[in-house]
Coordinates of C-alpha atoms and ligand atoms in Angstrom, one line a residue:
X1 CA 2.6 31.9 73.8
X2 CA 1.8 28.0 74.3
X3 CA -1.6 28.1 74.1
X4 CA -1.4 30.4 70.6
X5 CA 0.2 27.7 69.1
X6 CA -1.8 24.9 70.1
X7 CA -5.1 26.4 68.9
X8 CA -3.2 27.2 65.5
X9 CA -2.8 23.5 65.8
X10 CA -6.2 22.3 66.4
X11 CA -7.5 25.3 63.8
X12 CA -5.5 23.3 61.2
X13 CA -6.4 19.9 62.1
X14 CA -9.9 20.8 62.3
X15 CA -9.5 22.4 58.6
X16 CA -7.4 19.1 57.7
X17 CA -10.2 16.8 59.0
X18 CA -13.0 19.1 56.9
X19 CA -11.4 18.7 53.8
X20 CA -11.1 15.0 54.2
X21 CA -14.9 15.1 54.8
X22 CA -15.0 17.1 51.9
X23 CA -13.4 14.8 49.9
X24 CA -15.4 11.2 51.1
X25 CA -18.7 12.6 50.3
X26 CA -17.2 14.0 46.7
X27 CA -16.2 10.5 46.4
X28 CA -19.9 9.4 48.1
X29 CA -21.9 11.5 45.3
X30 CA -19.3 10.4 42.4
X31 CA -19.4 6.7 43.4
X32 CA -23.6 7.4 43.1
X33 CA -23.8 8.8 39.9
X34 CA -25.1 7.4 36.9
X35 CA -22.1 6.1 34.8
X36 CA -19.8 7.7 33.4
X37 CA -16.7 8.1 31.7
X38 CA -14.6 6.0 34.3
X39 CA -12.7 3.6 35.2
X40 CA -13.8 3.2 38.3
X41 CA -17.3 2.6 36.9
X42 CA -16.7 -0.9 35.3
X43 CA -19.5 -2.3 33.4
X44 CA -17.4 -5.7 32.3
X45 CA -15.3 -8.2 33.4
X46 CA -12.1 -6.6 31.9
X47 CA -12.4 -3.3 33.4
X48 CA -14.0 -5.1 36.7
X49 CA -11.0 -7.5 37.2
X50 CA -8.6 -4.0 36.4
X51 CA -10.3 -2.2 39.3
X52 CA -10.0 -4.8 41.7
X53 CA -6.1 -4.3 41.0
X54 CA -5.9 -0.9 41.3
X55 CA -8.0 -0.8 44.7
X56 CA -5.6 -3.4 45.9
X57 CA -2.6 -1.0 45.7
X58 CA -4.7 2.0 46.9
X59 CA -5.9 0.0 49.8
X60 CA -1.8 -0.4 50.8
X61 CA -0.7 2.5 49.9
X62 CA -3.1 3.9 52.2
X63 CA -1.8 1.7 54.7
X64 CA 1.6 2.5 54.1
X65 CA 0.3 6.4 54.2
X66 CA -0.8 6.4 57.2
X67 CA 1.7 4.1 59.2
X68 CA 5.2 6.7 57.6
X69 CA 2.3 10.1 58.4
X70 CA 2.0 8.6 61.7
X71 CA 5.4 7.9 62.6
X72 CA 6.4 11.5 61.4
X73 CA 3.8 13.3 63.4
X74 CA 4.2 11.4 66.4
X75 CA 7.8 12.1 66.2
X76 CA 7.4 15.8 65.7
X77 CA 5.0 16.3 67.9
X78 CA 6.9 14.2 70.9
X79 CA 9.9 15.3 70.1
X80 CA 9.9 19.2 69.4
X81 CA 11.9 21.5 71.3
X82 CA 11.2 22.6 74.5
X83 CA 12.8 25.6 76.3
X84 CA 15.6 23.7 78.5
X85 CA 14.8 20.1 77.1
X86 CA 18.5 18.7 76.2
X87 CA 18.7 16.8 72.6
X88 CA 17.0 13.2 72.4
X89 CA 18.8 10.5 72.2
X90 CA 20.6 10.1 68.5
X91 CA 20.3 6.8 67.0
X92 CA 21.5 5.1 63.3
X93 CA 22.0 2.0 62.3
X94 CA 19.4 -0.2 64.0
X95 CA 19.5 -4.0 62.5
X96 CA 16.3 -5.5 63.1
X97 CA 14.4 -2.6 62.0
X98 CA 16.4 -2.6 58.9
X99 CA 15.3 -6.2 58.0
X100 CA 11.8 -5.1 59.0
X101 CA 11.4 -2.3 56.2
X102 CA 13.6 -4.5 54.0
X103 CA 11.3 -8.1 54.6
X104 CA 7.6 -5.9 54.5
X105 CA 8.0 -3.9 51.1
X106 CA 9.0 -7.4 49.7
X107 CA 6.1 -9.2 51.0
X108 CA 3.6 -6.0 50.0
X109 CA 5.1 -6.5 46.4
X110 CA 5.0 -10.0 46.4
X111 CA 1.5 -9.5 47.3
X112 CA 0.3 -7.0 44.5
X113 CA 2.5 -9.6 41.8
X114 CA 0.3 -12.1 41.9
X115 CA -2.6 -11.0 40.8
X116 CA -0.5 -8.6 38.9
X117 CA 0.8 -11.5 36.4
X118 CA -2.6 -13.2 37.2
X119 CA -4.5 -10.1 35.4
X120 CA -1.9 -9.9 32.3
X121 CA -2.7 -13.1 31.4
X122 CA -6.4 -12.8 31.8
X123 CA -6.3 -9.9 29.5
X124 CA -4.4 -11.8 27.1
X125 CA -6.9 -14.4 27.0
X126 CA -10.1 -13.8 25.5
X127 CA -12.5 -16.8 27.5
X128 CA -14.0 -19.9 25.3
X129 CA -18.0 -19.0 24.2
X130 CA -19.4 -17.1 22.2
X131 CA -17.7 -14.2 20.9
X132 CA -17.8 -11.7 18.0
X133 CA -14.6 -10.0 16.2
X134 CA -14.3 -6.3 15.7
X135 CA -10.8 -5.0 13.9
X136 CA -10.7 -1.5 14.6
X137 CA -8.4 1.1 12.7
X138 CA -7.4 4.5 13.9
X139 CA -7.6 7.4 11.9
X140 CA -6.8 11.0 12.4
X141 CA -9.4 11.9 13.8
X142 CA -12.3 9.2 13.6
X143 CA -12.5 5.1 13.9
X144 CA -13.0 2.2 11.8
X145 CA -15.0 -0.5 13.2
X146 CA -14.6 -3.8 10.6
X147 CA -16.8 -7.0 11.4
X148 CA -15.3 -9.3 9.3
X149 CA -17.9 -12.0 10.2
X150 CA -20.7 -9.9 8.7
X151 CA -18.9 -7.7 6.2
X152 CA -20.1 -4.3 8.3
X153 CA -17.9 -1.4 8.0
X154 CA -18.7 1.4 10.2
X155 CA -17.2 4.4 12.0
X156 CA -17.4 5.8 15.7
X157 CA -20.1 4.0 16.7
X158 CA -19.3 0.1 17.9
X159 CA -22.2 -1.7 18.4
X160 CA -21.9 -5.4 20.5
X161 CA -23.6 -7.6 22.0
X162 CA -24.1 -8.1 25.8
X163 CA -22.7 -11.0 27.6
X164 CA -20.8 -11.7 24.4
X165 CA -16.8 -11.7 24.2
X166 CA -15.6 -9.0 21.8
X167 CA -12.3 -9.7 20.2
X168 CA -10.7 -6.5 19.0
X169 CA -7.7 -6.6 16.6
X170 CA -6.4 -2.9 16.5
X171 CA -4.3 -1.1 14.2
X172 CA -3.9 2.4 12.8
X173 CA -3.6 4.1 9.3
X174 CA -1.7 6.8 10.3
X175 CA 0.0 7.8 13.6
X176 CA -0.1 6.0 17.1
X177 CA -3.1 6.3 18.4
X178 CA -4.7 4.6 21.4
X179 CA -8.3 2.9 22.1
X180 CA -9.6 3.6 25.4
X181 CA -13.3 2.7 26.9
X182 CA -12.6 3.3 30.2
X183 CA -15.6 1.5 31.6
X184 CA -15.0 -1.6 29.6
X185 CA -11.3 -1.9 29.6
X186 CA -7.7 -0.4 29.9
X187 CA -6.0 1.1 26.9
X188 CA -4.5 -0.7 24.0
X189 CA -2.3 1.3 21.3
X190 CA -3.1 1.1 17.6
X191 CA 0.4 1.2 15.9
X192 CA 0.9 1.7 12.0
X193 CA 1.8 -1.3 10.3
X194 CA 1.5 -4.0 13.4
X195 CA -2.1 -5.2 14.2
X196 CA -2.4 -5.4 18.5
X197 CA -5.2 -7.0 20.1
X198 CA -7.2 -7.4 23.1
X199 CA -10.7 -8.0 24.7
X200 CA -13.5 -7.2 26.1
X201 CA -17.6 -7.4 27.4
X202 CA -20.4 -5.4 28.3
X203 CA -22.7 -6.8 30.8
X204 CA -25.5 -4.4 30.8
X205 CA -27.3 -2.7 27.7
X206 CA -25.7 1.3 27.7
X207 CA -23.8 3.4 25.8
X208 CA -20.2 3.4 27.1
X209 CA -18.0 6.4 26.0
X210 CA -14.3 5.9 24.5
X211 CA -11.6 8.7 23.7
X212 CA -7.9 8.4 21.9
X213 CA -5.4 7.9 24.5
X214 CA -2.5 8.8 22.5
X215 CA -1.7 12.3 21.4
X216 CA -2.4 12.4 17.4
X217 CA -2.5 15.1 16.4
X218 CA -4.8 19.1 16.3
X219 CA -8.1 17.4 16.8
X220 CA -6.8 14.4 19.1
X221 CA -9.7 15.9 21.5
X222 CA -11.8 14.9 19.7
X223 CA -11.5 12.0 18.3
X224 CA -14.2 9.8 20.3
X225 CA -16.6 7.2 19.5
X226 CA -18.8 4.9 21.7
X227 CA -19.5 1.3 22.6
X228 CA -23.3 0.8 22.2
X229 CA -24.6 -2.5 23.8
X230 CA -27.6 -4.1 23.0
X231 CA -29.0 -7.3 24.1
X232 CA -28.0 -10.0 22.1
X233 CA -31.8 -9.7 19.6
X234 CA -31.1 -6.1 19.4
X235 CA -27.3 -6.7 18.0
X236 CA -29.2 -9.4 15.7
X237 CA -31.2 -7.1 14.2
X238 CA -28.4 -4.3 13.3
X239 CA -26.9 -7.5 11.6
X240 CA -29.8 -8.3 9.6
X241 CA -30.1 -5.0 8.8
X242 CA -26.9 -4.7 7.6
X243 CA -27.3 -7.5 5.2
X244 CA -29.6 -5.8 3.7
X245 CA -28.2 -2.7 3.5
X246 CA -25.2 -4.9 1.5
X247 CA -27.7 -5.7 -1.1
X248 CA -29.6 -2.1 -1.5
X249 CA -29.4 0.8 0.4
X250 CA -32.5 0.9 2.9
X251 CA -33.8 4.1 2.0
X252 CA -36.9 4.8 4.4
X253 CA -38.1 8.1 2.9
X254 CA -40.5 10.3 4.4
X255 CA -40.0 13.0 1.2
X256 CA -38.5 11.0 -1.8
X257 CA -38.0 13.7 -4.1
X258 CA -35.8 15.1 -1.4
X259 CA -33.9 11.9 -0.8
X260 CA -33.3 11.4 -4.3
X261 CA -31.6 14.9 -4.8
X262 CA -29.6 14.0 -1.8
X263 CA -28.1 11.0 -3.1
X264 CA -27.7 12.6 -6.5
X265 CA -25.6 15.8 -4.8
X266 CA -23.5 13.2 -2.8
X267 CA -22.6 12.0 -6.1
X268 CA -21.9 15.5 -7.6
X269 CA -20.9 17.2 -4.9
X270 CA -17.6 14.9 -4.7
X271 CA -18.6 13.2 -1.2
X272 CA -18.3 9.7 -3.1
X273 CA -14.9 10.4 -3.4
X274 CA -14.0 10.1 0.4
X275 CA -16.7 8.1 1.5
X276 CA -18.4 4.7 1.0
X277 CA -22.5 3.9 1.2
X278 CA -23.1 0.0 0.2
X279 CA -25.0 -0.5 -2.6
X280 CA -24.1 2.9 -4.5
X281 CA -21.2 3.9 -5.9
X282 CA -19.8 5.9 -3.2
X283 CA -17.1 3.6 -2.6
X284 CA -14.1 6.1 -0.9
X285 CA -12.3 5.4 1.5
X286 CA -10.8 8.2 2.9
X287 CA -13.8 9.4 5.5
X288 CA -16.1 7.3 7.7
X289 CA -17.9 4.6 5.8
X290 CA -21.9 6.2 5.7
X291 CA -23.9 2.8 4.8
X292 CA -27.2 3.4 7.2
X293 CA -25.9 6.4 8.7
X294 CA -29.5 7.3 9.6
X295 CA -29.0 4.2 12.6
X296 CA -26.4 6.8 14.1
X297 CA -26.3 8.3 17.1
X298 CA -23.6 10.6 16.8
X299 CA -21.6 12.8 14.3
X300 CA -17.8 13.7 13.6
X301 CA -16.2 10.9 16.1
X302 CA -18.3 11.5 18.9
X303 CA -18.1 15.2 19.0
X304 CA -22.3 16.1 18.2
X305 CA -25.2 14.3 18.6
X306 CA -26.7 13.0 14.7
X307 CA -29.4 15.4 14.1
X308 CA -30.3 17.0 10.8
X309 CA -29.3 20.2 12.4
X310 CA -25.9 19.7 13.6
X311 CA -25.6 16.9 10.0
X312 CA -26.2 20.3 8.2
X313 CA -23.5 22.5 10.2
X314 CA -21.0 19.9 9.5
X315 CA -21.5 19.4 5.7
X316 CA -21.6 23.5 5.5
X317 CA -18.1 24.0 7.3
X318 CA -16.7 20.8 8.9
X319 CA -13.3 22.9 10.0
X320 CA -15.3 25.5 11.8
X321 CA -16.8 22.3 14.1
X322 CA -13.7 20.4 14.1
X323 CA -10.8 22.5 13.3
X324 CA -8.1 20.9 11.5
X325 CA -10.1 17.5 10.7
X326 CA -9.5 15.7 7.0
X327 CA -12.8 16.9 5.5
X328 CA -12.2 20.0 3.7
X329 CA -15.2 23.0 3.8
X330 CA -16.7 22.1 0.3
X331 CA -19.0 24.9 -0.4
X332 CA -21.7 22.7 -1.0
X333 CA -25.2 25.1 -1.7
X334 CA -27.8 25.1 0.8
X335 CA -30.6 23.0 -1.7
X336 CA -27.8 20.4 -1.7
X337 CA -26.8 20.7 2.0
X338 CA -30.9 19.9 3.1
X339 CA -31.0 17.2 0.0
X340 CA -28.1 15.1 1.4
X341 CA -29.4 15.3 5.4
X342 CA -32.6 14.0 4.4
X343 CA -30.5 11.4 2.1
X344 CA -28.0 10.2 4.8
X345 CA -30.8 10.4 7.5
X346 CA -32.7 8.3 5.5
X347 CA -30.3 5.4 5.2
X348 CA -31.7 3.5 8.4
Ligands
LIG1 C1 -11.5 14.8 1.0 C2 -12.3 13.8 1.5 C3 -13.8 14.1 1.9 C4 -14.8 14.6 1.2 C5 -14.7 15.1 -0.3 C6 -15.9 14.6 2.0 N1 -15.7 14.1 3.2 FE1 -16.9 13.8 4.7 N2 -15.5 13.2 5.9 C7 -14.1 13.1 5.6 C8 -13.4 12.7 6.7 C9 -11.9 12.4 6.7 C10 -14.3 12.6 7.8 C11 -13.9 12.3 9.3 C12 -13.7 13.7 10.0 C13 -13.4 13.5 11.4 O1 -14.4 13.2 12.2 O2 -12.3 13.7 11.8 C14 -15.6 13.0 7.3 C15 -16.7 13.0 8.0 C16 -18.0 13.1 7.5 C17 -19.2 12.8 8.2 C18 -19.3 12.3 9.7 C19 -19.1 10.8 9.7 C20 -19.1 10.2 11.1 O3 -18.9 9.0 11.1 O4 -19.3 10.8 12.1 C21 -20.2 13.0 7.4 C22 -21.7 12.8 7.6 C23 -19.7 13.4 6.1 N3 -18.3 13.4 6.2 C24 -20.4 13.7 5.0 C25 -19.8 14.2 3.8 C26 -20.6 14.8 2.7 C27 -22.1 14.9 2.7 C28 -19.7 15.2 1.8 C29 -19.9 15.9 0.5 C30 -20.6 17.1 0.6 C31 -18.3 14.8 2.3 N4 -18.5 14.3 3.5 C32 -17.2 15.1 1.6 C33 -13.6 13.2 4.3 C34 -14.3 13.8 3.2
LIG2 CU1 -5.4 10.8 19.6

C-alpha cells in the first residue's frame, strides 16, 4: 500500500522535473534564435532598459515561487496523515511572523519601485544628440510614417537610422490603435484627436517587426509594418533620394512603354483618387502614400513581401488578400494590372 504510493510519487516528480527540462532548453533554443518578434530580444536601449524590469520581477517572483511551493510541500508531505498519528498541533495568530510577511512584500515592492519610476521617466525622456522625428498616424488597417524634417510621407515601412534617437509623435485617423515594435520598445496608443509620444533606437542594422496592439477592427491582424535600420549613410541616402523623388518621380525603367501605360492607368483607373506619388498628380489621401514604392519591401501593411507577383494579386482583388481592408476590388483589366506593377516597381 505504502510503497504504491510513494513510486506514484517519484513517477510524478520525475515527470515534473522532465518537463521543467523541457521547458529550459525551449527557453535555451528560443533565447539562440535569430531575432524575432520579441520582447525579450531587445535590440535598443528602450526595450533593453524594459527587459531589465521585467526580469527583475520574474527573478522575485521566482523567489517568492519557490519559498510559498516549498513551505506547502514540506508541510504536506511532513504533515499527512498517518494511521494512529493524533492531529498536529493547531496554531493562529503568530505575531512576529505576521510582521515578517507584512515588512518583506513591502521591502520586495519598494525594491521593484525604484527602477519602476526610474524607467517611466527614462521613457519619457528622449536623451540630448542627435535625433530624427517620425509622426506616425494609424489607419485602419495600414500606417503613416511623416518625417517632417524632410517632407517624406510613407507607409508601413519606417526607415531610421542606427545609433540615432527617433522621436515618434503618434496619433490616429480613426479608431484607437496601438504601435508596438516589440524589440525596440513597449506599446504606445494612437488616440483620435490627441497626438501621444514616445521614443526609441536601434543599435544594430535589421529589420525589426511591429504589429497593432489595440483591437481595430476585421483586419486588426494584419495591420503590420516594420522598422528598417540602416547605418546612418544608408538612412542618408533614402533621404537624398527622397528629395529627389519631391522634385520628379525617379522612374528607373527597364521597359518604358510599359511604365508609361502604368502611370497613365493609375490615372485612369481612379487609383489617384486614394493615393499620392510626388511629383504626379496622384495626390489622395485615403490609401498609403506610393512615392518610390519600388524601395519597398513589403505590401498591404506588412502582410506580403513587394514583388510584382503578389503587387499584381493585390491590385486584382485586394479583399480576397485582406478581407475587409479600405481598398475596394476595382476590376482593373489585366494590360492595366501588369502596366501599373512595372510603374509602381519602377518608382525606386
Ligand atoms: C477608395 C480608395 C482606393 C483606391 C481607389 C485605390 N486604393 Fe490602393 N489602397 C487603399 C487603401 C485604404 C490601402 C491600404 C489597405 C490596407 O493595407 O489596409 C491601399 C493599399 C494599396 C497598396 C499597398 C500599399 C502599401 O503601403 O502596402 C497599393 C500598392 C495600392 N493600394 C495600389 C492601388 C492601385 C494600383 C489602385 C488603382 C488600381 C488603387 N490602389 C486604388 C485605397 C485605395
Ligand atoms: Cu489594430
Amino acid at each position: 500500500m505504502r510503497r504504491s504510493r510513494l513510486s506514484r510519487c517519484v513517477q510524478r516528480g520525475t515527470l515534473l522535473v522532465f518537463v521543467l527540462l523541457l521547458a529550459l532548453a525551449g527557453a535555451q533554443v528560443y533565447a539562440q534564435s535569430t531575432p524575432q518578434q520579441s520582447a525579450l530580444q531587445p535590440a535598443g536601449p528602450v526595450a533593453r532598459m524594459q527587459l531589465d524590469l521585467f526580469m527583475l520581477t520574474v527573478y522575485i517572483a521566482i523567489g517568492i515561487f519557490t519559498l510559498v511551493v516549498g513551505l506547502l510541500l514540506i508541510a504536506i508531505v511532513r504533515f499527512r496523515s498517518r494511521p494512529g498519528r493524533p492531529e498536529p498541533k493547531q496554531v493562529t495568530g503568530n505575531n512576529t511572523l505576521e510582521v515578517v510577511w507584512t515588512i518583506v512584500p513591502v521591502i520586495l515592492v519598494a525594491i521593484i519601485a525604484v527602477p519602476t519610476v526610474r524607467g517611466l521617466f527614462f521613457v519619457d525622456t528622449p536623451p540630448e544628440g542627435e535625433s530624427i522625428t517620425v509622426n506616425v498616424t494609424a489607419h485602419q488597417w495600414w500606417w503613416e510614417f511623416e518625417y517632417p524634417d524632410y517632407g517624406i510621407v510613407t507607409a508601413n515601412e519606417m526607415r531610421i537610422p542606427t545609433g540615432k534617437v527617433v522621436k515618434l509623435n503618434l496619433t490616429s485617423s480613426d479608431v484607437i490603435h496601438s504601435f508596438w515594435v516589440p524589440n525596440l520598445a513597449g506599446k504606445m496608443d494612437t488616440n483620435p484627436g490627441r497626438w501621444n509620444s514616445m521614443w526609441l533606437q536601434a543599435d544594430t542594422p535589421g529589420v525589426y517587426y511591429g504589429q497593432c496592439a489595440e483591437f481595430c477592427g476585421v483586419a486588426h491582424a494584419n495591420m503590420r509594418f516594420r522598422v528598417i535600420a540602416e547605418t546612418p549613410e544608408e538612412f542618408d541616402a533614402w533621404v537624398a533620394r527622397w528629395e529627389e523623388a519631391l522634385v520628379e518621380p525617379v522612374v528607373h525603367a527597364e521597359t518604358p512603354d510599359l511604365v508609361a501605360r502604368g502611370a497613365e492607368a493609375f490615372m485612369d483607373r481612379a487609383c489617384f483618387a486614394c493615393h499620392a506619388i510626388a511629383g504626379t498628380d496622384a495626390k489622395g489621401v485615403v490609401g498609403p502614400n506610393l512615392t518610390l514604392f519600388g524601395t519597398r519591401t513589403s505590401l498591404a501593411a506588412g502582410m506580403l513581401d513587394n514583388t510584382p507577383e503578389n503587387l499584381a494579386a493585390w491590385i486584382r482583388d485586394p479583399q480576397a488578400i485582406k478581407p475587409g481592408n479600405q481598398m475596394p476590388r476595382l476590376n482593373v483589366p489585366e494590360e492595366d494590372i501588369q502596366a501599373i506593377v512595372a510603374y509602381l516597381h519602377s518608382l525606386r
